[in-house]
Coordinates of C-alpha atoms in Angstrom, one line a residue:
Chain L
M19 CA -5.2 -13.4 -9.1
P20 CA -5.9 -9.7 -8.6
A21 CA -6.1 -7.5 -11.6
L22 CA -7.1 -4.0 -12.8
H23 CA -10.6 -3.9 -14.0
A24 CA -12.5 -1.1 -15.9
C25 CA -16.0 -1.5 -14.5
P26 CA -19.0 0.3 -15.9
V27 CA -21.4 1.6 -13.2
T28 CA -24.8 0.1 -13.7
R29 CA -26.5 1.4 -10.6
N30 CA -25.8 3.7 -7.7
E31 CA -28.4 3.8 -5.0
Q32 CA -28.6 6.0 -2.0
V33 CA -29.7 3.7 0.8
S34 CA -29.4 6.2 3.7
Q35 CA -28.4 9.8 4.1
T36 CA -24.7 8.8 3.9
V37 CA -24.6 5.2 2.6
F38 CA -24.6 4.2 -1.1
R39 CA -24.8 0.8 -2.8
L40 CA -22.9 0.8 -6.1
T41 CA -23.4 -1.9 -8.7
L42 CA -20.6 -2.5 -11.2
H43 CA -20.5 -4.6 -14.3
A44 CA -17.5 -6.7 -13.5
P45 CA -17.8 -10.4 -14.7
D46 CA -14.3 -11.3 -13.8
L47 CA -14.5 -9.8 -10.3
A48 CA -17.9 -11.4 -9.8
L49 CA -16.4 -14.8 -10.5
A50 CA -13.2 -14.4 -8.6
A51 CA -14.3 -12.5 -5.4
A52 CA -14.8 -14.4 -2.2
P53 CA -16.5 -13.1 1.0
G54 CA -14.2 -10.9 3.1
Q55 CA -12.2 -9.7 0.0
F56 CA -12.3 -6.1 -1.2
V57 CA -11.6 -4.0 -4.3
N58 CA -9.5 -0.9 -4.3
I59 CA -11.3 1.8 -6.3
R60 CA -9.5 4.7 -8.0
I61 CA -11.7 7.7 -7.6
Q62 CA -10.3 9.7 -10.5
E63 CA -7.1 10.2 -12.6
A64 CA -6.2 13.4 -10.8
P65 CA -3.8 13.2 -7.9
V66 CA -6.4 14.4 -5.4
P67 CA -7.6 12.2 -3.8
L68 CA -4.4 10.3 -4.3
W69 CA -5.1 6.9 -2.9
R70 CA -7.6 4.3 -4.0
R71 CA -10.5 3.6 -1.6
P72 CA -10.7 0.0 -0.4
L73 CA -14.3 -1.2 -0.4
S74 CA -15.5 -4.6 0.8
V75 CA -17.5 -6.7 -1.7
Y76 CA -21.1 -6.5 -0.5
S77 CA -22.6 -8.9 -3.0
V78 CA -21.9 -10.7 -6.3
D79 CA -24.2 -11.8 -9.0
R80 CA -22.2 -14.2 -11.1
D81 CA -25.0 -14.8 -13.6
A82 CA -25.3 -11.1 -14.3
G83 CA -21.6 -10.5 -14.0
S84 CA -21.9 -7.8 -11.5
I85 CA -20.6 -6.9 -8.0
R86 CA -22.1 -4.6 -5.4
L87 CA -20.2 -2.4 -3.0
L88 CA -21.5 -0.6 0.0
F89 CA -19.8 2.6 1.1
E90 CA -20.4 5.6 3.4
V91 CA -19.6 9.1 2.3
R92 CA -16.8 10.1 4.7
G93 CA -14.6 12.5 2.6
L94 CA -13.8 13.8 -0.8
G95 CA -13.1 10.3 -2.4
T96 CA -16.4 8.7 -1.3
R97 CA -18.3 12.0 -2.1
I98 CA -17.0 11.8 -5.7
L99 CA -17.9 8.1 -5.9
A100 CA -21.4 8.8 -4.5
A101 CA -21.9 11.1 -7.5
S102 CA -21.0 8.4 -10.1
R103 CA -23.8 7.6 -12.5
P104 CA -24.6 4.7 -14.7
G105 CA -22.4 4.8 -17.8
T106 CA -19.3 6.1 -16.0
T107 CA -16.5 3.6 -15.6
V108 CA -14.8 2.8 -12.3
D109 CA -11.1 1.6 -12.1
A110 CA -11.2 -1.3 -9.7
L111 CA -8.2 -3.3 -8.5
G112 CA -9.0 -6.7 -7.1
P113 CA -10.1 -9.0 -5.7
L114 CA -7.7 -8.3 -2.8
G115 CA -7.2 -9.8 0.6
S116 CA -8.1 -12.9 2.5
T117 CA -11.5 -14.6 2.9
F118 CA -13.6 -16.1 5.7
S119 CA -13.1 -19.7 6.3
A120 CA -16.1 -22.1 6.3
P121 CA -17.7 -22.9 9.6
P122 CA -17.3 -26.6 10.7
P123 CA -20.3 -28.7 9.8
E124 CA -23.1 -28.7 12.3
T125 CA -22.1 -25.4 13.7
L126 CA -24.2 -22.2 13.7
P127 CA -22.3 -19.4 11.9
I128 CA -23.1 -16.2 13.9
L129 CA -22.3 -13.0 12.0
V130 CA -21.9 -9.8 14.0
A131 CA -22.0 -6.6 12.0
G132 CA -21.5 -3.1 13.3
G133 CA -22.5 -0.3 11.0
L134 CA -20.8 -0.5 7.6
G135 CA -19.2 -3.8 8.9
I136 CA -22.3 -5.3 7.3
A137 CA -20.7 -5.1 3.8
P138 CA -18.4 -8.2 3.9
L139 CA -20.7 -10.1 6.2
H140 CA -23.7 -9.6 3.8
F141 CA -21.6 -11.3 1.1
W142 CA -20.6 -14.0 3.5
A143 CA -24.1 -14.6 4.7
E144 CA -25.2 -14.9 1.0
E145 CA -22.5 -17.5 0.4
L146 CA -23.4 -19.5 3.5
V147 CA -27.1 -19.5 2.4
R148 CA -26.0 -20.7 -1.1
A149 CA -24.1 -23.5 0.6
G150 CA -27.2 -24.6 2.5
R151 CA -26.3 -23.0 5.9
R152 CA -28.7 -20.8 7.8
P153 CA -26.6 -18.1 9.6
L154 CA -27.6 -16.0 12.5
L155 CA -26.9 -12.3 11.6
L156 CA -26.6 -9.8 14.4
F157 CA -26.6 -6.2 13.1
G158 CA -26.2 -3.1 15.2
A159 CA -25.7 0.6 14.7
R160 CA -26.2 3.9 16.5
T161 CA -29.7 4.5 15.0
A162 CA -32.3 2.9 12.7
E163 CA -31.1 5.1 9.9
A164 CA -27.6 3.5 10.1
L165 CA -29.0 0.0 10.0
C166 CA -28.9 -0.3 6.3
P167 CA -29.6 -1.7 3.8
L168 CA -32.3 -3.7 5.6
D169 CA -34.2 -4.4 2.3
D170 CA -31.4 -6.9 1.3
L171 CA -31.1 -8.3 4.8
R172 CA -34.7 -9.0 5.3
R173 CA -35.0 -10.8 1.9
L174 CA -32.9 -13.7 2.6
A175 CA -33.3 -16.9 4.6
W176 CA -31.3 -16.2 7.6
D177 CA -32.1 -15.3 11.2
L178 CA -31.7 -11.6 11.6
R179 CA -31.6 -9.7 14.9
L180 CA -31.1 -6.0 15.2
A181 CA -29.9 -3.6 17.8
T182 CA -29.6 0.2 18.0
E183 CA -27.9 2.3 20.6
D184 CA -30.8 4.8 20.6
G185 CA -33.5 2.1 20.6
T186 CA -35.0 3.3 17.3
E187 CA -35.0 -0.2 15.8
G188 CA -34.6 -3.7 17.3
V189 CA -33.1 -4.2 20.7
H190 CA -32.1 -1.0 22.6
G191 CA -28.4 -1.6 23.1
M192 CA -25.2 -2.8 21.5
V193 CA -24.9 -5.6 19.0
T194 CA -22.4 -7.3 21.3
E195 CA -25.3 -7.8 23.8
L196 CA -27.1 -9.7 21.1
L197 CA -24.0 -11.8 20.7
A198 CA -23.7 -12.6 24.4
T199 CA -27.4 -13.7 24.4
A200 CA -26.9 -15.8 21.3
L201 CA -23.8 -17.5 22.7
A202 CA -25.6 -18.3 26.0
E203 CA -28.2 -20.2 24.0
R204 CA -25.9 -23.0 22.8
A205 CA -22.8 -24.9 23.5
P206 CA -19.5 -23.3 22.4
Q207 CA -18.6 -26.0 20.0
Q208 CA -21.9 -25.5 18.2
T209 CA -21.1 -21.9 17.1
M210 CA -18.5 -20.1 15.0
V211 CA -18.4 -16.2 15.1
Y212 CA -17.6 -13.8 12.3
A213 CA -17.5 -10.1 13.0
C214 CA -16.8 -6.8 11.2
G215 CA -17.3 -3.3 12.6
P216 CA -15.5 -0.7 14.6
V217 CA -12.5 -1.8 16.6
P218 CA -14.1 -1.2 20.1
M219 CA -17.0 -3.5 19.0
L220 CA -14.5 -6.1 17.7
R221 CA -12.6 -6.0 21.0
E222 CA -15.8 -6.7 22.8
V223 CA -16.7 -9.5 20.4
V224 CA -13.4 -11.2 21.0
R225 CA -13.7 -10.8 24.7
I226 CA -17.3 -12.3 24.8
C227 CA -16.3 -15.2 22.6
A228 CA -13.2 -15.9 24.8
A229 CA -15.5 -15.9 27.8
H230 CA -17.7 -18.5 26.1
G231 CA -14.8 -20.5 24.6
V232 CA -16.0 -19.7 21.1
D233 CA -13.7 -19.4 18.1
G234 CA -14.1 -17.0 15.2
Q235 CA -12.8 -14.5 12.7
I236 CA -12.8 -10.7 12.4
C237 CA -12.6 -8.6 9.3
L238 CA -10.6 -5.3 9.8
E239 CA -10.8 -2.0 8.1
T240 CA -7.8 0.3 8.0
L241 CA -6.2 3.0 5.9
M242 CA -4.4 1.6 2.9
A243 CA -2.3 3.2 0.2
C244 CA -1.9 0.2 -2.1
G245 CA -4.0 -2.7 -0.9
F246 CA -1.6 -5.4 -2.0
G247 CA 1.2 -5.5 0.5
A248 CA 3.7 -3.0 -1.0
C249 CA 3.3 0.1 1.1
M250 CA 3.1 -1.7 4.5
G251 CA 0.9 1.1 5.8
C252 CA -2.0 -1.0 7.0
A253 CA 0.0 -2.9 9.7
V254 CA -1.9 -4.0 12.8
P255 CA -0.2 -5.5 16.0
A256 CA 0.0 -9.2 15.8
R257 CA -0.5 -11.5 18.8
G258 CA 2.5 -13.4 19.9
C259 CA 4.7 -14.5 22.7
S260 CA 7.7 -12.5 21.7
P261 CA 8.3 -9.2 23.7
Q262 CA 9.3 -7.6 20.4
P263 CA 6.4 -6.1 18.5
S264 CA 5.3 -7.7 15.2
Y265 CA 2.7 -6.7 12.8
K266 CA 0.3 -8.1 10.2
L267 CA -0.7 -6.4 7.0
V268 CA -4.5 -6.0 6.8
C269 CA -4.5 -5.8 3.0
K270 CA -2.4 -8.9 2.3
E271 CA -2.6 -11.1 5.4
G272 CA -6.1 -9.9 6.2
P273 CA -8.6 -8.3 6.2
V274 CA -10.0 -11.5 7.7
F275 CA -8.0 -12.7 10.7
T276 CA -8.7 -15.4 13.3
F277 CA -9.1 -14.1 16.8
A278 CA -5.7 -15.5 17.7
E279 CA -3.8 -13.6 14.9
V280 CA -4.2 -9.9 15.8
D281 CA -4.0 -8.0 19.0
L282 CA -6.8 -5.4 19.2
E283 CA -5.9 -4.3 22.7
R284 CA -2.7 -2.5 21.5
Chain V
M10 CA 12.1 3.4 -35.7
N11 CA 12.6 2.3 -32.1
A12 CA 13.9 5.2 -30.0
D13 CA 16.9 4.3 -27.9
L14 CA 15.9 4.7 -24.3
Q15 CA 19.1 3.4 -22.8
V16 CA 20.8 5.5 -20.1
A17 CA 24.0 5.0 -18.0
I18 CA 24.2 5.6 -14.3
G19 CA 28.0 5.6 -14.1
P20 CA 29.0 2.1 -14.8
L21 CA 25.5 0.8 -14.6
A22 CA 23.8 0.5 -18.0
L23 CA 20.0 0.6 -17.9
K24 CA 17.7 -0.3 -20.8
N25 CA 15.5 2.7 -20.0
P26 CA 15.5 5.5 -17.4
V27 CA 12.5 4.2 -15.4
L28 CA 13.2 2.5 -12.1
V29 CA 10.9 1.9 -9.2
A30 CA 11.8 3.4 -5.9
S31 CA 12.7 1.6 -2.7
G32 CA 9.9 1.1 -0.3
T33 CA 7.3 1.5 -2.9
F34 CA 7.8 -1.8 -4.8
G35 CA 8.2 -4.4 -2.0
Y36 CA 10.6 -7.1 -3.2
G37 CA 9.0 -7.1 -6.7
E38 CA 6.7 -10.1 -6.1
E39 CA 3.8 -7.8 -5.1
F40 CA 3.8 -6.3 -8.6
A41 CA 4.4 -9.3 -10.8
P42 CA 0.7 -9.9 -11.2
Y43 CA 0.3 -6.6 -12.9
F44 CA 3.1 -6.4 -15.5
D45 CA 6.3 -8.1 -16.7
L46 CA 9.0 -6.5 -14.5
S47 CA 11.6 -6.9 -17.3
I48 CA 10.0 -3.8 -18.9
L49 CA 11.6 -1.7 -16.2
G50 CA 15.0 -0.1 -16.3
G51 CA 15.6 -1.3 -12.8
V52 CA 14.0 -2.3 -9.5
V53 CA 15.3 -0.8 -6.3
T54 CA 14.3 -3.2 -3.5
K55 CA 12.9 -2.3 -0.2
T56 CA 15.6 -1.2 2.3
I57 CA 17.5 -4.1 3.8
T58 CA 19.1 -3.9 7.2
F59 CA 21.3 -6.6 8.9
E60 CA 18.5 -7.8 11.2
A61 CA 14.8 -8.0 10.4
R62 CA 12.8 -5.0 11.5
A63 CA 9.1 -5.0 12.4
G64 CA 8.8 -1.3 11.6
N65 CA 7.0 1.5 13.5
P66 CA 3.7 1.2 15.4
P67 CA 0.5 2.1 13.4
P68 CA -0.9 4.4 12.2
R69 CA 1.9 4.4 9.7
I70 CA 0.4 6.3 6.8
A71 CA -1.8 9.4 6.1
E72 CA -3.2 10.8 2.9
T73 CA -2.4 14.5 2.2
T74 CA -3.1 16.8 -0.6
A75 CA -1.6 15.1 -3.7
G76 CA 0.7 13.2 -1.4
M77 CA 1.1 10.7 1.3
L78 CA 2.9 10.7 4.6
N79 CA 4.5 7.5 5.9
S80 CA 6.4 6.3 8.9
I81 CA 6.8 2.7 8.1
G82 CA 10.2 2.6 9.8
L83 CA 12.2 0.4 7.5
A84 CA 10.2 -2.8 8.2
N85 CA 12.1 -5.5 6.3
V86 CA 13.0 -9.2 6.5
G87 CA 16.8 -8.7 7.2
V88 CA 19.7 -9.5 4.9
E89 CA 19.8 -13.2 5.3
A90 CA 16.1 -13.8 4.7
F91 CA 16.3 -11.3 1.8
L92 CA 19.0 -13.4 0.1
R93 CA 17.2 -16.7 0.8
E94 CA 13.6 -15.7 0.2
K95 CA 13.3 -12.5 -1.8
L96 CA 16.2 -11.9 -4.1
P97 CA 15.9 -15.2 -6.0
F98 CA 12.5 -14.1 -7.4
L99 CA 14.0 -11.0 -9.0
Q100 CA 16.7 -13.0 -10.8
R101 CA 14.3 -14.2 -13.5
F102 CA 13.7 -10.6 -14.8
S103 CA 16.0 -8.9 -17.3
T104 CA 16.1 -5.6 -15.4
A105 CA 18.7 -4.0 -13.2
I106 CA 18.5 -5.2 -9.6
I107 CA 19.5 -2.4 -7.2
V108 CA 19.5 -3.4 -3.5
N109 CA 18.8 -0.5 -1.1
V110 CA 20.7 -0.9 2.2
A111 CA 20.7 0.8 5.5
G112 CA 22.2 0.5 8.9
R113 CA 22.2 2.2 12.3
S114 CA 26.0 2.6 12.0
T115 CA 28.7 2.5 9.4
E116 CA 29.6 -1.0 10.7
E117 CA 26.0 -2.2 10.1
F118 CA 26.0 -0.7 6.6
Q119 CA 29.3 -2.6 5.9
A120 CA 28.0 -5.9 7.3
V121 CA 24.9 -5.8 5.1
L122 CA 27.0 -5.0 2.0
R123 CA 29.4 -7.8 2.8
C124 CA 26.6 -10.3 3.1
L125 CA 25.2 -9.2 -0.2
E126 CA 28.7 -9.3 -1.8
E127 CA 29.1 -12.9 -0.8
S128 CA 25.9 -14.0 -2.6
E129 CA 26.1 -15.6 -6.0
L130 CA 22.8 -14.0 -6.9
R131 CA 22.8 -11.1 -9.3
I132 CA 22.9 -7.7 -7.8
D133 CA 23.7 -4.8 -10.2
A134 CA 24.2 -1.9 -7.8
Y135 CA 23.5 -0.7 -4.3
E136 CA 21.5 2.3 -3.2
L137 CA 22.6 3.6 0.2
N138 CA 19.7 4.8 2.3
Y139 CA 21.3 7.7 4.1
S140 CA 18.1 9.5 4.3
C141 CA 15.1 7.8 5.9
P142 CA 13.4 10.2 8.2
N143 CA 11.5 7.4 10.0
V144 CA 14.2 5.8 12.1
K145 CA 15.6 7.2 15.3
E146 CA 19.2 6.1 14.9
G147 CA 21.0 6.5 11.7
G148 CA 18.6 7.3 8.9
M149 CA 18.7 10.9 8.0
A150 CA 21.8 11.6 10.1
F151 CA 24.0 9.9 7.5
S152 CA 23.3 12.5 4.9
A153 CA 22.7 15.5 7.1
S154 CA 26.4 16.3 7.4
P155 CA 28.9 16.2 4.5
Q156 CA 31.6 14.9 6.8
V157 CA 29.5 11.9 7.9
A158 CA 28.2 11.2 4.4
H159 CA 31.8 11.3 3.1
A160 CA 33.1 8.9 5.9
V161 CA 30.3 6.4 5.4
T162 CA 30.6 6.4 1.7
S163 CA 34.4 5.9 1.8
A164 CA 33.9 3.0 4.2
L165 CA 31.4 1.3 1.9
R166 CA 33.4 2.0 -1.2
K167 CA 36.1 -0.3 0.3
V168 CA 33.6 -3.2 0.6
T169 CA 32.4 -3.3 -3.0
R170 CA 33.3 -2.5 -6.6
K171 CA 29.7 -2.5 -7.7
P172 CA 28.0 0.9 -8.4
L173 CA 27.1 2.8 -5.3
I174 CA 24.2 5.2 -5.4
A175 CA 23.8 7.5 -2.4
K176 CA 20.1 8.4 -1.7
L177 CA 20.0 11.9 -0.3
T178 CA 17.6 13.6 2.0
P179 CA 16.1 17.0 1.0
N180 CA 15.8 17.8 4.8
V181 CA 19.1 19.6 4.8
T182 CA 20.2 23.2 4.2
N183 CA 22.5 22.4 1.3
I184 CA 21.9 19.1 -0.6
A185 CA 24.5 20.0 -3.2
E186 CA 27.2 20.0 -0.5
I187 CA 26.2 16.5 0.6
A188 CA 26.2 15.3 -3.1
R189 CA 29.7 16.7 -3.5
A190 CA 30.9 14.9 -0.3
V191 CA 29.6 11.5 -1.5
A192 CA 30.9 12.0 -5.0
E193 CA 34.4 12.7 -3.6
A194 CA 34.1 9.6 -1.4
G195 CA 33.5 7.4 -4.4
A196 CA 29.8 7.2 -4.9
D197 CA 29.0 6.5 -8.6
A198 CA 25.7 8.4 -8.5
V199 CA 23.1 10.0 -6.2
S200 CA 19.4 9.5 -6.1
A201 CA 17.3 12.5 -4.9
I202 CA 15.1 13.1 -3.2
N203 CA 14.0 10.9 -0.3
T204 CA 10.8 12.0 1.4
L205 CA 10.3 15.4 3.0
L206 CA 9.7 15.6 6.7
G207 CA 6.0 16.3 7.2
M208 CA 3.2 16.1 9.6
A209 CA -0.6 15.7 9.5
V210 CA -3.0 16.5 12.3
D211 CA -6.6 15.5 13.0
Y212 CA -8.3 18.7 14.2
R213 CA -11.1 16.7 15.8
T214 CA -9.0 14.6 18.1
R215 CA -6.2 17.2 18.2
G216 CA -3.8 14.3 17.6
P217 CA -1.3 13.5 14.9
K218 CA -2.4 11.3 12.1
L219 CA 0.8 9.2 12.3
G220 CA 1.8 7.1 15.3
S221 CA 5.3 8.6 15.0
V222 CA 3.9 12.2 14.8
V223 CA 6.1 13.1 11.8
G224 CA 6.9 11.1 8.7
G225 CA 8.1 11.3 5.1
L226 CA 6.0 13.1 2.5
S227 CA 6.0 11.7 -1.0
G228 CA 3.8 11.8 -4.1
P229 CA 3.0 14.4 -6.7
A230 CA 3.0 17.1 -4.0
I231 CA 6.8 17.0 -3.7
K232 CA 7.7 17.0 -7.4
P233 CA 8.5 20.7 -7.6
V234 CA 10.9 20.3 -4.6
A235 CA 12.5 17.3 -6.2
L236 CA 13.1 19.1 -9.5
A237 CA 14.7 22.0 -7.7
K238 CA 17.0 19.6 -5.7
V239 CA 18.0 17.7 -8.8
W240 CA 18.9 21.0 -10.4
E241 CA 20.9 22.1 -7.4
I242 CA 22.8 18.8 -7.4
K243 CA 23.4 18.9 -11.2
K244 CA 25.1 22.3 -10.9
A245 CA 27.4 20.9 -8.1
V246 CA 28.6 17.5 -9.2
D247 CA 29.4 15.5 -12.4
I248 CA 28.1 12.1 -11.3
P249 CA 24.8 10.9 -12.5
I250 CA 21.6 11.8 -10.7
I251 CA 18.5 9.6 -10.3
G252 CA 15.5 11.9 -9.8
I253 CA 12.8 10.8 -7.4
G254 CA 9.7 12.6 -6.3
G255 CA 6.1 12.5 -7.6
V256 CA 6.9 10.8 -10.9
Q257 CA 3.6 9.4 -12.3
S258 CA 3.8 10.0 -16.1
Y259 CA 6.2 10.1 -19.0
E260 CA 6.0 13.9 -18.9
D261 CA 7.4 13.9 -15.4
V262 CA 10.3 11.7 -16.6
L263 CA 11.1 14.2 -19.3
E264 CA 11.1 17.1 -16.9
F265 CA 13.5 15.4 -14.5
M266 CA 15.8 14.4 -17.3
I267 CA 15.8 18.0 -18.8
V268 CA 16.7 19.3 -15.3
G269 CA 19.6 16.9 -15.0
A270 CA 18.5 13.5 -14.0
S271 CA 19.9 10.5 -16.0
A272 CA 17.0 8.3 -14.7
V273 CA 14.1 8.5 -12.4
Q274 CA 12.4 6.4 -9.8
V275 CA 8.6 5.9 -9.7
G276 CA 7.5 5.8 -6.1
T277 CA 4.1 6.5 -4.6
A278 CA 2.4 6.2 -7.9
N279 CA 3.1 2.4 -7.8
F280 CA 0.6 2.2 -4.9
V281 CA -2.1 3.8 -6.9
V282 CA -1.5 2.3 -10.3
P283 CA 0.5 -0.9 -9.9
N284 CA 1.5 -1.0 -13.5
C285 CA 2.3 2.7 -13.6
A286 CA 6.0 2.3 -14.3
A287 CA 5.4 0.0 -17.2
R288 CA 2.9 2.5 -18.7
I289 CA 5.5 5.2 -18.4
V290 CA 8.1 3.2 -20.3
R291 CA 5.6 2.5 -23.0
D292 CA 4.6 6.1 -23.2
L293 CA 8.2 7.3 -23.2
Q294 CA 8.9 5.0 -26.2
R295 CA 5.9 6.3 -28.0
Y296 CA 6.7 10.0 -27.3
C297 CA 10.3 9.6 -28.5
E298 CA 9.2 7.9 -31.7
Q299 CA 6.6 10.6 -32.4
Q300 CA 9.0 13.4 -31.7
G301 CA 11.9 11.8 -33.6
I302 CA 14.1 11.6 -30.5
C303 CA 16.6 8.9 -31.4
R304 CA 18.5 8.9 -28.1
L305 CA 16.6 9.8 -24.9
A306 CA 19.8 10.2 -23.0
D307 CA 20.6 13.3 -25.1
L308 CA 17.9 15.1 -23.2
V309 CA 19.7 15.0 -19.8
G310 CA 20.6 18.4 -18.5
T311 CA 19.2 20.4 -21.4
L312 CA 17.3 22.9 -19.3
Q313 CA 17.2 26.3 -21.0
V314 CA 17.6 29.0 -18.5
N315 CA 17.6 32.7 -19.5
N316 CA 20.3 34.7 -17.6

C-alpha cells in the first residue's frame, strides 16, 4: 500500500558530474518496495517546482531500514535534490507502480540498462542474486563517465558487460549489440530479458528479442504529475488489435510492462 | 467549540466547503489509501461521457511555473462502466457525490444524464462540463456563447431535478454573461474556473511540449485569474459559485469565499499532496476555532472594496 513518508536523508553522494545517489532512512519503504517500483519525491513545499519527481528505487537495505535512489540533475527539481544534505527530510510517496516478474526457473535473466536505466535494474539484479540467481547485466552509456555507479555494479556476483558509444569503457558500441551477442549464445527459451533506458534503446531491445523469439519486460520512464493513476498524464500507447487507440498508464499499470503490452513504435 | 463548516450550494448541503475537482481525483479509489474520503465536503468525479474515451495522444502533460498544462482529452470509462465499476465505490463515503458529465452534443449530455438518473446509486448533484479546452467537438464551445449555454442548460434541466452545477471556462470575453445565461436556464450553481488555454514549447526541439500543442493550465499559477473570475460572476448572479483554481491551502479557501465562492474545489494540488484536501478541511476547522468564527458560510462575499 503506497503512503506518504517523511524520510531523513542519511547520505547524498555525487557519483558522476551529474548523477547522485541518495540514501534515505525509510524502514517502511525498504520493506515494501519491490524492483521496478518508484517513489515520488516532493522537492519542496513551494509551488515551484510543482510536481513531485518520480525516482526508481535503486537499492534497499531492509536491515538498516534504508533505500537508495539514483538520479541525474536535469532541471530545477533534481538540482535542489542534489543539494540536500544529511539531516534534511524528504517527502516521499510510495512505493508506487508495478514490479518485474520472476524469470522462469533455469533461465538466464539478462538485464539491459541504458544510462540511468540502471536504477531499477540494479535493484532487480540485487534481488535476483538474493534469490540465488546469477543475472547477466548489460550496461551501456554514451561515455565511461555516464556508466555509473560502477562501484556497486562490480561488487556483486553477477556477470557484467559494458558498452560505451565513444569506446571509453567496455565494448565500443551500443548496449543492444551486447544483447544481440548474448542472445546468440543460447536458446531463446533459456533467457528472459529485462530492459530500462531511453525509448530508442528499448525499441531496439524489443526488436532484437522478437528476432530471437525471446520474451521479456521493459521499465518505462515518463513525465508524471501524480504517480498513482489520477492525472492520466503518463499514458503510453498500448498494443492491441483494435484500430482505436488505447493507452496504458506508466505510473499505475507500469512502469514495468511486458513486451506485448505497450507499443513503442507510436 | 466546533466551528460550523457547513455550506449550501443551492439545494445541495455540504458538510464543509472543500470539494475535489473533476479530473484531479480519478473516481475516488486512487485517493482512498491516503485519507478517509468522508472528510470531504464532496467529490466531483472525472468527467463521464456516453461512450468510453481513450483520451488524447501523449505527451499529455507539461510542468510550467507554479502550474501544469494538460491535454488528457476526457479519457474516461463511459457512463455504463462508470455506474457498474466506479460509482459503487464512492457510495460508502458520507460525502456529496457530484458526477461531472460531458457530451459532444446536447443529445449526448442528455443521454448521459438519463443513464445516471436511472441508477439507484446515490448521486447528489451533476456538474456540467461545458468548458474542457481539450476536446475538438463540444467542450469549450458549450460555454463560449451565452445562447448555447442557455439552450444546453435548459435541455438538461428537463432531465433531472437534482442540483445542476455549470462549470465555466475562463477562455471567454465575458464569463459573467455566461453565468447569467446558465442561471436563467435553471442551473443551481456555477463552478469557475476550468483551465486556462495555454501552451509550452521546448526551445531545443522547437516543438510543443504537449501532443495537442495547446492544453489547459491549472495550479497555483492561475489562482489570481480564478479569484477575479469568481468576483466577476458574484457581481452578476445570485446563484452560488464554487471557486476553482490553484487552491492548495486553507488560506486559499478563505480568499475564494471572501470573494464570493460558497465552496471551492481542490484540483492540481491533489496530484502533489494526495491528502491535501483533507489537510485543508482540518486546517479550516482549526482556523475557525482559533478565530472564533462560528459559521464559516458567513464569510461568503465579504470582500471589502474601497470605492
